Coordinates of C-alpha atoms in Angstrom, one line a residue:
X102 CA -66.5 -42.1 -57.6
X103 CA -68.0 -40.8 -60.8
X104 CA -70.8 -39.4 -61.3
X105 CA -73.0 -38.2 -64.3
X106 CA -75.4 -35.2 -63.9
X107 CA -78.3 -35.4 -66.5
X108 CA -80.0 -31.8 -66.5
X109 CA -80.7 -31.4 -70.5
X110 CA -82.1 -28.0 -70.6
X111 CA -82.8 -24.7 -70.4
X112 CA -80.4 -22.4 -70.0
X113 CA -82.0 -21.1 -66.7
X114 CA -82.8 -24.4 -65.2
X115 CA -79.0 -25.4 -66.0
X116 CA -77.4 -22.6 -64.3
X117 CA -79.9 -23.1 -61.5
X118 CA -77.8 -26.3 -60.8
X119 CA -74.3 -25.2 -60.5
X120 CA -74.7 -24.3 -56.6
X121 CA -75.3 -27.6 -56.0
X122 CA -72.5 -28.9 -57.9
X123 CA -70.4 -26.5 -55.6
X124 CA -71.9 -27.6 -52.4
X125 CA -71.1 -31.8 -53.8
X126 CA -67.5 -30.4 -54.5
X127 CA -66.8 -28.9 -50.8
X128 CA -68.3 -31.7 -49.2
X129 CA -67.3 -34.6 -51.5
X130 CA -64.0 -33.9 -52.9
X131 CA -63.4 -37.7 -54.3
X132 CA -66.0 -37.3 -56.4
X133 CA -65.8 -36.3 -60.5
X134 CA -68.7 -35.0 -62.2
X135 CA -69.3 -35.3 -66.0
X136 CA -72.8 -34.0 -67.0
X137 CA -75.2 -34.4 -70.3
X138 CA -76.8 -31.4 -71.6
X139 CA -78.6 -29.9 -74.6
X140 CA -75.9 -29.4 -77.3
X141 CA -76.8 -25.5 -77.2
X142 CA -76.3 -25.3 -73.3
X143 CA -72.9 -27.5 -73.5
X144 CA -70.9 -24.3 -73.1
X145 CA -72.5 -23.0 -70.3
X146 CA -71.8 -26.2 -68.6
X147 CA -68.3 -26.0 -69.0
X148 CA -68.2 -22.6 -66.9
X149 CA -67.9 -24.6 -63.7
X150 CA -64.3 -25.6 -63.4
X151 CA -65.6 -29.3 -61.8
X152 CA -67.3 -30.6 -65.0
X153 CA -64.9 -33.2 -66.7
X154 CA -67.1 -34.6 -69.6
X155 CA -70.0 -33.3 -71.4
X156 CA -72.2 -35.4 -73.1
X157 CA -74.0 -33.2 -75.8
X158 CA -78.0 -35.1 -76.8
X159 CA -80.0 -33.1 -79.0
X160 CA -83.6 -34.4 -77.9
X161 CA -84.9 -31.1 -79.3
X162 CA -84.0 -32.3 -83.0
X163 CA -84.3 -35.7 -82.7
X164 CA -87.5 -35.5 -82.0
X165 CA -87.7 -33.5 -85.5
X166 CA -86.0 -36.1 -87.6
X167 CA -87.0 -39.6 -85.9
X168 CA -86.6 -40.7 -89.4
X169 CA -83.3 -39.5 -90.1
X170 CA -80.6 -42.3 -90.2
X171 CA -78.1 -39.9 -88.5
X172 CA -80.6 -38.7 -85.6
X173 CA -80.0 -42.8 -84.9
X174 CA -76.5 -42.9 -85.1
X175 CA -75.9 -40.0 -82.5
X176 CA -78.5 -41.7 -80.2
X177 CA -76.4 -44.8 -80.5
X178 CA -73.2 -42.7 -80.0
X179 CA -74.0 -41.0 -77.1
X180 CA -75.2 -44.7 -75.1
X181 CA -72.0 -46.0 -76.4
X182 CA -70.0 -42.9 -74.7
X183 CA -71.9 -42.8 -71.4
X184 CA -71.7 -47.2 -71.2
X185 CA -68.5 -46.6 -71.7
X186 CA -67.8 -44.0 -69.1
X187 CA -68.6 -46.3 -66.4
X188 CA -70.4 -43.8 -64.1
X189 CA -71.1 -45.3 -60.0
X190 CA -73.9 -43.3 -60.1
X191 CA -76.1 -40.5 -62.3
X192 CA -78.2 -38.0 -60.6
X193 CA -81.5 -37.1 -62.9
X194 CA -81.9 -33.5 -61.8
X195 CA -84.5 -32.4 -64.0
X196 CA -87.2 -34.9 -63.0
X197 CA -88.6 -35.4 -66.6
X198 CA -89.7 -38.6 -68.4
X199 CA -86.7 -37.2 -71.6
X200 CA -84.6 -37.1 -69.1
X201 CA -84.9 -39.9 -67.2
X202 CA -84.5 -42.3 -70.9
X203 CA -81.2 -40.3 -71.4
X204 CA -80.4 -41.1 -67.7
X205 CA -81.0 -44.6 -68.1
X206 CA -78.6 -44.7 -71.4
X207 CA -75.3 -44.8 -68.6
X208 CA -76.6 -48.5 -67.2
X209 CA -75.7 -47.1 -64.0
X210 CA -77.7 -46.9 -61.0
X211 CA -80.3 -43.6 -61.2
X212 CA -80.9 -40.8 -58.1
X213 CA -83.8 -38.4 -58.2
X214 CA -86.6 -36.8 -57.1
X215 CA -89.4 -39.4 -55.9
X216 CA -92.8 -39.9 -57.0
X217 CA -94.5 -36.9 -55.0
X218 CA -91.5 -34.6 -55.8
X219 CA -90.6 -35.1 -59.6
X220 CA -92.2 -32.6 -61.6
X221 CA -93.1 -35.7 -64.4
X222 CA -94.4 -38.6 -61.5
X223 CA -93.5 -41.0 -64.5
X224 CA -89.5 -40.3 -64.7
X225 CA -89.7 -42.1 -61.3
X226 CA -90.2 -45.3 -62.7
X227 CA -86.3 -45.2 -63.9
X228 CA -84.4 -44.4 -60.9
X229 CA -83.2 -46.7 -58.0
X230 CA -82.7 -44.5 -55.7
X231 CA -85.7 -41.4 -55.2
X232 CA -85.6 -38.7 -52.6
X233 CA -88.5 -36.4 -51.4
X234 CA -87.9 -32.9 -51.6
X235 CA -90.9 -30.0 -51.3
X236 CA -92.1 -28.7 -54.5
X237 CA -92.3 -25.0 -53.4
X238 CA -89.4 -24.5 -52.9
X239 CA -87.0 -22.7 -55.5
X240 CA -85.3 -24.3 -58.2
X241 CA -82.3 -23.7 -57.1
X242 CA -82.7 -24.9 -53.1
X243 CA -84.7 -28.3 -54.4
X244 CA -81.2 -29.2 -56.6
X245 CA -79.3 -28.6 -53.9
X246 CA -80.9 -31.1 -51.2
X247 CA -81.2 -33.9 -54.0
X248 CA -78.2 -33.5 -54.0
X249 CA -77.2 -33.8 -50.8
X250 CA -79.4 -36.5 -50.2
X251 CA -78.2 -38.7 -53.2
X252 CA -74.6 -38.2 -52.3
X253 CA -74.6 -38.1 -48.7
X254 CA -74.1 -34.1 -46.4
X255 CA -76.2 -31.3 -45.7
X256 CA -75.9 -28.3 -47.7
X257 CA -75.2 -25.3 -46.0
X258 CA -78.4 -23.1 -47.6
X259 CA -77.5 -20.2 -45.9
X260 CA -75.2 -19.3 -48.5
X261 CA -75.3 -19.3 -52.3
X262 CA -72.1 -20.0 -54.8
X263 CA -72.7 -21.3 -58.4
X264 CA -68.7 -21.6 -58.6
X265 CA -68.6 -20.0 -62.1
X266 CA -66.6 -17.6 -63.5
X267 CA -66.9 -15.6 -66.5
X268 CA -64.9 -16.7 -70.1
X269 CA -61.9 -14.7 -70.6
X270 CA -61.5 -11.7 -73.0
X271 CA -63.8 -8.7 -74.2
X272 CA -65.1 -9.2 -77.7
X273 CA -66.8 -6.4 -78.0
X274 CA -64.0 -4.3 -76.6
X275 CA -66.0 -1.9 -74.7
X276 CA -64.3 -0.2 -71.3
X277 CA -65.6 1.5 -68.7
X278 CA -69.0 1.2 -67.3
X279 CA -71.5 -0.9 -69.3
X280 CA -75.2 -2.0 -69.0
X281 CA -76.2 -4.8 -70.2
X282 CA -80.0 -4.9 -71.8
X283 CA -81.2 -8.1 -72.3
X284 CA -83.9 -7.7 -74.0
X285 CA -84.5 -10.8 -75.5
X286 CA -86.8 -13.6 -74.6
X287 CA -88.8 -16.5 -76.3
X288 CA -92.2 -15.4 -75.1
X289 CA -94.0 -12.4 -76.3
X290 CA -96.2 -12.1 -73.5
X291 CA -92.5 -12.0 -71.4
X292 CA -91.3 -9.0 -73.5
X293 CA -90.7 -5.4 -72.1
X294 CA -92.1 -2.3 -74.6
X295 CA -89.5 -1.3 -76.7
X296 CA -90.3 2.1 -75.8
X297 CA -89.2 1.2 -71.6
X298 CA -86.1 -0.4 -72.6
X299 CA -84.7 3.1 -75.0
X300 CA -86.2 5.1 -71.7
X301 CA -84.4 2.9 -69.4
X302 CA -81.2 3.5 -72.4
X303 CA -81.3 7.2 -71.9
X304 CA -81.5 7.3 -68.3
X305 CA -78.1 4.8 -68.2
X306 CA -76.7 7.1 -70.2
X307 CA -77.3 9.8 -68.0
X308 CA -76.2 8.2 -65.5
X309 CA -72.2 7.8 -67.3
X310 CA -73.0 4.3 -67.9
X311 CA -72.4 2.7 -71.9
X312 CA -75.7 0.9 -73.0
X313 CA -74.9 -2.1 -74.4
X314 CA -77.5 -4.2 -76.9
X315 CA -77.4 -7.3 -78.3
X316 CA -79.4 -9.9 -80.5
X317 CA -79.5 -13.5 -81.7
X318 CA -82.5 -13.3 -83.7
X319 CA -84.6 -10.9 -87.2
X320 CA -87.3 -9.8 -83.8
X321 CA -84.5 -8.8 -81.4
X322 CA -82.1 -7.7 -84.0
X323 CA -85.0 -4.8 -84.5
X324 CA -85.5 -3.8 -81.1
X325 CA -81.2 -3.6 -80.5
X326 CA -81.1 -1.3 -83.5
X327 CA -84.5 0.9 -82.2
X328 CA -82.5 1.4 -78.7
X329 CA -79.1 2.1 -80.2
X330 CA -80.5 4.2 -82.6
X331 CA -82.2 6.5 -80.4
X332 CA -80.0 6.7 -77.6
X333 CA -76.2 8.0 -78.3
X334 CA -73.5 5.9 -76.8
X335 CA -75.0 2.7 -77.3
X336 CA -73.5 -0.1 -78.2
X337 CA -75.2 -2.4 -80.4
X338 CA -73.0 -6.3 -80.2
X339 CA -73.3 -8.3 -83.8
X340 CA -75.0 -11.5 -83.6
X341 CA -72.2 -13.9 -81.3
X342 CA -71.8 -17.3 -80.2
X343 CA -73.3 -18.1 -76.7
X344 CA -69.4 -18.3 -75.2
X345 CA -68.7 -14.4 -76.6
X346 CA -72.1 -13.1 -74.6
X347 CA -71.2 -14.8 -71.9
X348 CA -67.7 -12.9 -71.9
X349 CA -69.3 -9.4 -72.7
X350 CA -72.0 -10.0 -69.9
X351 CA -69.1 -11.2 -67.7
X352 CA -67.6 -7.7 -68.3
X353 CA -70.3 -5.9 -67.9
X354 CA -71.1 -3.3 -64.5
X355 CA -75.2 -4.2 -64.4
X356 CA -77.6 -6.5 -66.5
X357 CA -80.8 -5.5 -66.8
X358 CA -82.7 -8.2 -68.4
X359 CA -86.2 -9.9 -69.5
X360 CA -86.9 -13.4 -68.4
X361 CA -84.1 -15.4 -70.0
X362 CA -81.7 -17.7 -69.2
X363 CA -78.9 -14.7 -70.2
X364 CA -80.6 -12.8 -66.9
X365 CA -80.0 -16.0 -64.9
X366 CA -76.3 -16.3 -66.2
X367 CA -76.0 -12.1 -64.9
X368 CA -77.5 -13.4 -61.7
X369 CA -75.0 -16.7 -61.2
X370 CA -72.0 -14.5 -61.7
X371 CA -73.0 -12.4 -58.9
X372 CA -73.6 -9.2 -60.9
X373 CA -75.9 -6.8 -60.0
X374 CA -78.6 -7.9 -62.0
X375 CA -82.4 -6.4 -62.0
X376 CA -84.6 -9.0 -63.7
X377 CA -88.1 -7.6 -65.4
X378 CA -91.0 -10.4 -65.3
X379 CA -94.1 -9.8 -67.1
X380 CA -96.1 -13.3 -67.9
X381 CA -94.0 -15.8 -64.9
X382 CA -93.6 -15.6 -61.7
X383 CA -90.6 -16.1 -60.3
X384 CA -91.0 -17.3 -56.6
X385 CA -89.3 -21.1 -57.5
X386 CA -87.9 -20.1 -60.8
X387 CA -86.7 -16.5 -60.9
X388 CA -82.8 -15.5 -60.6
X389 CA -81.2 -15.8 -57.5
X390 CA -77.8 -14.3 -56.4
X391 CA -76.2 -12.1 -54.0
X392 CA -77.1 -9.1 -56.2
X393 CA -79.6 -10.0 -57.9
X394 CA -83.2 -8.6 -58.1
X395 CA -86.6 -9.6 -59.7
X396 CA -89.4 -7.2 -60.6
X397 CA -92.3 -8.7 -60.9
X398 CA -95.0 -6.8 -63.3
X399 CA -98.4 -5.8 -61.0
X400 CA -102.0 -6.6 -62.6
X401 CA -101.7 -3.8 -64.7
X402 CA -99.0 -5.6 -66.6
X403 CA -96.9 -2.5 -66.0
X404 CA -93.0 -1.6 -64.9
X405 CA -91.9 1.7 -65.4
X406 CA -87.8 2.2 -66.4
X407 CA -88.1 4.6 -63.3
X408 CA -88.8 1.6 -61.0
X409 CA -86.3 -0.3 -62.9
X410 CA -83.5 2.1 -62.6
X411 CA -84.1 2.9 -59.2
X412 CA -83.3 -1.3 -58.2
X413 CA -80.3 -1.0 -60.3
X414 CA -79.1 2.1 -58.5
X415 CA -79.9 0.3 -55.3
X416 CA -77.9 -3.3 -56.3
X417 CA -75.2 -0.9 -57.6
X418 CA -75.1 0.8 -54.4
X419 CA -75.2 -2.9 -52.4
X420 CA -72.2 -3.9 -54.5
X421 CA -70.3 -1.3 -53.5
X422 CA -70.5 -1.9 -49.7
X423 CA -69.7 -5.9 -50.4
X424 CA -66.1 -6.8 -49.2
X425 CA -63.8 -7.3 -52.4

């Protein structure tokens, strides 16, 4: 049987799907999965050792260039790849109306969410085949009983595997004990002060660990070199492509990180991972995994780097006790 998972984007809502990739692959081993993501997100996709195919869209620029003869011809290409991938079924994880029209580009039958449970009611109107699952509960958990519903067992919830590993290879070459600060994130309102993350720098330090900084943008590239430049020891990473952070986070001893999907990557590959949320909250959204954390910002809008390194002390500590 093969089967075509449409779940386009983000990062976090993309890793939030692996575990129920991993619970169809124990309890349906005859099936292949192929999957269609955002071009940008195609290599975390390809972290889970089950996904044959990926089909890269780029709704994001289309939508820029409608106009733009070649925007056409990779529309064209991509219904032409998944016609001819003749797929039994395609699962429409992400519940959205964009979605949905790239779903319905396979002319295969269509499983999702149903009317009540989709988080656009519209999207509904594509699929054959629509399951009800509760809207409160996480990401994570509703993904994995559509799932199970569309393809026929009963995940076992009581656990939690996304089945990825980490790419091979350190590009940064740093040994020893490293924190990753992820400081990044596309919100202002979901950024931590500058000033907590160099605190929270120094007290890593301290604590014999190597700081570790990146940046993929002018805004972050600013606040890497503020935290590098005032604590010693820090490691400040060059811009890198998506597949080298992944390695160096892979690597790393403990993530700290803002709300991005980098944090839910840390959190997936079962690092201890403390995750600082200002502006969301992260009840059906936030990271989940066996040592991860969320700290979630009280009405003052306030998380000290005391509180923060006080949960990494305690995940670190957690770790330690876990069976190898």
């Amino acid at each position: 049987m093969k089967v075509l998972i449409v779940k386009t984007s983000s990062m976090g809502d993309v890793i939030h799907t692996f575990p129920a990739v991993e619970d169809a692959v124990r309890n349906r081993p005859d099936i292949n999965f192929d999957w269609c993501v955002e071009e940008a997100f195609a290599g975390i996709v390809a972290l889970h050792p089950a996904i044959g195919v990926i089909h890269k869209v780029a709704v994001r620029r289309w939508r820029k260039r409608l106009l733009d003869g070649t925007t056409w011809r990779e529309m064209a290409g991509l219904r032409k790849a998944l016609r001819a991938s003749r797929y039994d079924l395609v699962i429409d994880a992400q519940g959205l109306l964009k979605s949905a029209l790239v779903a319905i580009q396979a002319g295969a039958p269509i499983a999702g969410f149903d009317r009540a449970s989709a988080r656009e009611p519209s999207a509904t109107l594509f699929y054959q085949r629509k399951y009800a699952v509760p809207r409160d509960l996480h990401a994570i958990e509703r993904t994995r009983r559509l799932f199970g519903l569309a393809l026929g067992y009963q995940p076992d919830l009581s656990t939690l595997d996304s089945g990825i590993v980490p790419p091979a290879g350190n590009p940064a070459g740093i040994e020893g004990r490293t924190a990753l600060l992820l400081h990044g994130t596309s919100r202002e309102d979901k950024k931590w002060p500058v000033e907590d993350w160099i605190e929270t720098a120094h007290q890593l330090a301290d604590r014999q660990f190597t700081p570790v900084v990146t940046w993929s943008n002018e805004a972050e590239k600013k606040v890497a070199e503020a935290v590098a430049g005032a604590v010693p020891g820090t490691v400040l990473v060059a811009k890198s492509p998506l597949a080298d952070v992944a390695a160096l986070l892979g690597r790393s001893t403990l993530v700290i990180g803002a709300d991005t999907g980098l944090t839910h990557l840390a959190s997936a590959f079962g690092l201890p991972t403390v995750a600082i949320f200002l502006a969301t909250e992260p009840g059906l959204t936030g990271p989940r995994g066996k040592f991860a954390s969320t700290l979630m910002a009280p009405a003052s809008g306030k998380i000290t780097a005391a509180e923060v390194i006080a949960e990494a002390e305690r995940l670190l500590a957690l770790r330690s006790k876990a069976p190898a």
